[in-house]
Amino acid sequence: MFPSPSAPAPDHSQAHFFTETTLPLVRDFLSGENCLLFAYGPTGSGKTWTVQGGEGENKGILPRVMEVVWESLKGKESGEVSGRVLVWSGR
């Protein structure tokens, strides 16, 4: 059903958090499923940082989702692939 909510360990990177929590949703989305990612918590708990992030390796889940979706669409448009595509470099 629905996974239970949890908080990432302080030493987990934005990339690790994305790979563990959001990338499976992106795969489902690219397969035609409806998906929702809901961030909640008290003020100052890190919701905006988690979703938007910063520069480079600190980018949040939203820029990473867009990267995966656009790269997947580019692969389909170029004719290089058939069927579903998921590109994630982990960076």
PDB file of C-alpha atoms in Angstrom:
ATOM      1  CA  MET A   1       0.000   0.000   0.000  1.00  0.00           C
ATOM      2  CA  PHE A   2       1.636   3.182   1.249  1.00  0.00           C
ATOM      3  CA  PRO A   3       5.092   3.230   2.774  1.00  0.00           C
ATOM      4  CA  SER A   4       5.299   4.566   6.280  1.00  0.00           C
ATOM      5  CA  PRO A   5       6.823   8.033   6.599  1.00  0.00           C
ATOM      6  CA  SER A   6      10.382   8.272   7.750  1.00  0.00           C
ATOM      7  CA  ALA A   7      13.077  10.869   8.057  1.00  0.00           C
ATOM      8  CA  PRO A   8      16.408  10.477   6.282  1.00  0.00           C
ATOM      9  CA  ALA A   9      19.553  10.050   8.327  1.00  0.00           C
ATOM     10  CA  PRO A  10      21.548  13.265   8.733  1.00  0.00           C
ATOM     11  CA  ASP A  11      24.441  11.842   6.705  1.00  0.00           C
ATOM     12  CA  HIS A  12      22.283  10.932   3.675  1.00  0.00           C
ATOM     13  CA  SER A  13      22.873  13.078   0.613  1.00  0.00           C
ATOM     14  CA  GLN A  14      20.166  14.645  -1.511  1.00  0.00           C
ATOM     15  CA  ALA A  15      21.026  12.079  -4.221  1.00  0.00           C
ATOM     16  CA  HIS A  16      20.614   9.177  -1.789  1.00  0.00           C
ATOM     17  CA  PHE A  17      17.287  10.516  -0.550  1.00  0.00           C
ATOM     18  CA  PHE A  18      16.053  10.956  -4.129  1.00  0.00           C
ATOM     19  CA  THR A  19      17.136   7.480  -5.177  1.00  0.00           C
ATOM     20  CA  GLU A  20      15.508   5.813  -2.182  1.00  0.00           C
ATOM     21  CA  THR A  21      12.244   7.753  -2.020  1.00  0.00           C
ATOM     22  CA  THR A  22      11.401   9.513  -5.269  1.00  0.00           C
ATOM     23  CA  LEU A  23      13.036   7.615  -8.131  1.00  0.00           C
ATOM     24  CA  PRO A  24      10.572   4.701  -7.777  1.00  0.00           C
ATOM     25  CA  LEU A  25       7.714   7.210  -8.161  1.00  0.00           C
ATOM     26  CA  VAL A  26       9.351   8.674 -11.273  1.00  0.00           C
ATOM     27  CA  ARG A  27       9.635   5.166 -12.750  1.00  0.00           C
ATOM     28  CA  ASP A  28       5.934   4.654 -12.100  1.00  0.00           C
ATOM     29  CA  PHE A  29       5.139   8.042 -13.640  1.00  0.00           C
ATOM     30  CA  LEU A  30       7.129   7.228 -16.778  1.00  0.00           C
ATOM     31  CA  SER A  31       5.167   3.980 -16.985  1.00  0.00           C
ATOM     32  CA  GLY A  32       1.888   5.904 -17.053  1.00  0.00           C
ATOM     33  CA  GLU A  33       0.945   5.835 -13.375  1.00  0.00           C
ATOM     34  CA  ASN A  34      -0.361   8.837 -11.472  1.00  0.00           C
ATOM     35  CA  CYS A  35       2.030   9.815  -8.693  1.00  0.00           C
ATOM     36  CA  LEU A  36       2.079  12.211  -5.770  1.00  0.00           C
ATOM     37  CA  LEU A  37       4.922  13.180  -3.508  1.00  0.00           C
ATOM     38  CA  PHE A  38       3.743  15.045  -0.433  1.00  0.00           C
ATOM     39  CA  ALA A  39       6.157  16.882   1.868  1.00  0.00           C
ATOM     40  CA  TYR A  40       4.876  17.875   5.265  1.00  0.00           C
ATOM     41  CA  GLY A  41       6.250  18.913   8.610  1.00  0.00           C
ATOM     42  CA  PRO A  42       6.650  21.869  10.922  1.00  0.00           C
ATOM     43  CA  THR A  43       8.120  25.163   9.839  1.00  0.00           C
ATOM     44  CA  GLY A  44      11.892  24.955   9.544  1.00  0.00           C
ATOM     45  CA  SER A  45      12.005  21.165   9.214  1.00  0.00           C
ATOM     46  CA  GLY A  46      13.637  21.151   5.759  1.00  0.00           C
ATOM     47  CA  LYS A  47      10.742  20.631   3.333  1.00  0.00           C
ATOM     48  CA  THR A  48      11.867  23.379   0.955  1.00  0.00           C
ATOM     49  CA  TRP A  49      15.492  22.246   1.116  1.00  0.00           C
ATOM     50  CA  THR A  50      14.493  18.667   0.365  1.00  0.00           C
ATOM     51  CA  VAL A  51      12.286  19.624  -2.582  1.00  0.00           C
ATOM     52  CA  GLN A  52      14.299  22.501  -4.088  1.00  0.00           C
ATOM     53  CA  GLY A  53      17.764  21.998  -2.646  1.00  0.00           C
ATOM     54  CA  GLY A  54      20.767  24.057  -3.589  1.00  0.00           C
ATOM     55  CA  GLU A  55      23.381  24.025  -6.329  1.00  0.00           C
ATOM     56  CA  GLY A  56      25.177  21.021  -7.817  1.00  0.00           C
ATOM     57  CA  GLU A  57      25.188  17.946  -5.609  1.00  0.00           C
ATOM     58  CA  ASN A  58      22.813  19.690  -3.211  1.00  0.00           C
ATOM     59  CA  LYS A  59      19.980  20.019  -5.721  1.00  0.00           C
ATOM     60  CA  GLY A  60      16.709  18.742  -4.331  1.00  0.00           C
ATOM     61  CA  ILE A  61      14.237  16.173  -5.543  1.00  0.00           C
ATOM     62  CA  LEU A  62      12.349  18.483  -7.934  1.00  0.00           C
ATOM     63  CA  PRO A  63      15.363  19.326 -10.138  1.00  0.00           C
ATOM     64  CA  ARG A  64      16.326  15.636 -10.078  1.00  0.00           C
ATOM     65  CA  VAL A  65      12.826  14.568 -11.138  1.00  0.00           C
ATOM     66  CA  MET A  66      12.884  17.045 -14.010  1.00  0.00           C
ATOM     67  CA  GLU A  67      16.317  15.812 -15.081  1.00  0.00           C
ATOM     68  CA  VAL A  68      15.158  12.186 -15.199  1.00  0.00           C
ATOM     69  CA  VAL A  69      11.915  12.985 -17.014  1.00  0.00           C
ATOM     70  CA  TRP A  70      13.545  15.229 -19.623  1.00  0.00           C
ATOM     71  CA  GLU A  71      16.412  12.815 -20.264  1.00  0.00           C
ATOM     72  CA  SER A  72      13.908   9.992 -20.690  1.00  0.00           C
ATOM     73  CA  LEU A  73      11.847  12.054 -23.130  1.00  0.00           C
ATOM     74  CA  LYS A  74      14.965  13.028 -25.094  1.00  0.00           C
ATOM     75  CA  GLY A  75      15.864   9.349 -25.439  1.00  0.00           C
ATOM     76  CA  LYS A  76      12.396   8.529 -26.766  1.00  0.00           C
ATOM     77  CA  GLU A  77      12.371  11.450 -29.217  1.00  0.00           C
ATOM     78  CA  SER A  78      15.768  10.594 -30.667  1.00  0.00           C
ATOM     79  CA  GLY A  79      14.597   7.102 -31.548  1.00  0.00           C
ATOM     80  CA  GLU A  80      17.496   5.593 -29.621  1.00  0.00           C
ATOM     81  CA  VAL A  81      15.193   3.525 -27.486  1.00  0.00           C
ATOM     82  CA  SER A  82      11.898   1.782 -27.649  1.00  0.00           C
ATOM     83  CA  GLY A  83       9.552   1.374 -24.743  1.00  0.00           C
ATOM     84  CA  ARG A  84      10.290   2.851 -21.364  1.00  0.00           C
ATOM     85  CA  VAL A  85      13.458   4.703 -20.570  1.00  0.00           C
ATOM     86  CA  LEU A  86      14.831   5.848 -17.255  1.00  0.00           C
ATOM     87  CA  VAL A  87      18.072   7.758 -17.057  1.00  0.00           C
ATOM     88  CA  TRP A  88      19.545   8.577 -13.643  1.00  0.00           C
ATOM     89  CA  SER A  89      23.218   9.196 -13.164  1.00  0.00           C
ATOM     90  CA  GLY A  90      23.041   9.508  -9.389  1.00  0.00           C
ATOM     91  CA  ARG A  91      24.735  12.916  -9.528  1.00  0.00           C
TER      92      ARG A  91
END
